[in-house]
XYZ file of C-alpha atoms in Angstrom:
107
model
C -55.518 50.083 -35.619
C -53.390 51.862 -33.040
C -50.209 53.862 -33.388
C -48.290 52.158 -30.596
C -44.607 52.980 -30.456
C -42.181 50.950 -28.391
C -39.627 53.198 -26.743
C -36.855 52.580 -24.268
C -36.034 55.204 -21.708
C -32.289 54.618 -21.844
C -29.509 54.143 -24.364
C -27.895 50.753 -24.738
C -24.121 50.876 -24.799
C -21.499 48.191 -25.360
C -21.719 46.895 -21.806
C -24.956 48.334 -20.533
C -25.789 45.265 -18.445
C -29.472 45.593 -19.355
C -29.894 41.912 -20.165
C -31.158 42.617 -23.685
C -29.581 41.048 -26.741
C -27.997 43.634 -28.972
C -27.951 42.658 -32.640
C -25.926 45.649 -33.792
C -22.166 45.588 -34.252
C -20.389 46.069 -30.957
C -18.414 49.259 -30.876
C -15.619 49.073 -28.357
C -15.230 52.018 -26.024
C -11.446 52.299 -25.963
C -9.396 54.810 -24.065
C -5.692 55.200 -23.486
C -4.311 55.307 -19.956
C -0.701 55.824 -18.882
C 0.674 53.100 -16.612
C 3.226 53.473 -13.804
C 6.080 53.033 -16.294
C 4.813 55.999 -18.316
C 3.653 53.756 -21.177
C 0.321 54.284 -22.926
C -2.002 51.291 -22.561
C -5.241 50.885 -24.524
C -8.093 49.975 -22.201
C -11.538 48.695 -23.198
C -14.627 49.494 -21.140
C -16.299 46.118 -20.569
C -18.803 46.764 -17.795
C -20.472 49.616 -15.949
C -22.321 49.369 -12.653
C -23.818 51.647 -10.000
C -22.820 51.918 -6.363
C -24.481 54.432 -4.038
C -25.888 56.418 -6.982
C -22.461 56.745 -8.628
C -21.420 55.055 -11.858
C -18.288 52.924 -12.101
C -16.529 51.381 -15.090
C -14.482 48.189 -15.375
C -11.653 48.540 -17.887
C -9.477 45.733 -19.243
C -6.275 45.972 -21.247
C -7.092 45.601 -24.930
C -3.917 43.612 -25.651
C -4.002 41.616 -22.412
C -7.629 40.970 -21.316
C -6.456 38.327 -18.815
C -4.612 40.962 -16.753
C -6.314 42.518 -13.740
C -8.866 45.113 -14.695
C -9.160 48.642 -13.371
C -12.294 50.105 -11.819
C -12.751 53.860 -12.150
C -15.566 56.222 -11.179
C -17.401 57.818 -14.127
C -18.762 61.338 -13.820
C -20.405 63.536 -16.405
C -18.793 66.937 -16.801
C -19.848 69.378 -19.519
C -21.753 66.546 -21.247
C -18.625 64.347 -21.396
C -17.859 61.259 -19.337
C -14.734 61.676 -17.216
C -13.011 58.816 -15.366
C -11.513 59.221 -11.896
C -9.361 56.987 -9.722
C -11.046 55.798 -6.526
C -8.858 57.163 -3.749
C -11.191 56.902 -0.775
C -10.783 53.539 0.989
C -14.422 53.323 2.131
C -15.610 54.075 -1.403
C -13.226 51.449 -2.813
C -14.467 48.814 -0.341
C -18.096 49.492 -1.331
C -17.242 49.339 -5.051
C -15.219 46.139 -4.661
C -18.059 44.462 -2.738
C -20.617 45.524 -5.379
C -18.381 44.275 -8.186
C -17.861 40.902 -6.487
C -21.656 40.641 -6.108
C -22.046 41.408 -9.818
C -19.551 38.669 -10.683
C -21.350 36.167 -8.460
C -24.657 36.874 -10.262
C -23.041 36.294 -13.665
C -21.632 32.875 -12.761
């Protein structure tokens, strides 16, 4: 009889994209962003993906999931995840292409 333990090397989040079925209750990762009109909008993180060794997050409006989503770069600072706007055009083009590829694989 062996003491074999099954361990994963990474944490599974709400939208980890790992392809595994998660039986636990889904906890939404919700954050509040301020739109151009100065209004607070609740956004839900629905997908994360890597491009050129950087992590990006797709956020959708909680109250209006049909609206266009927002893609932001995620960086870890002082053990917290911080989201940044993508301001570099070349970076944005690479991220947009990777996201379109991701969508094509899901269809």
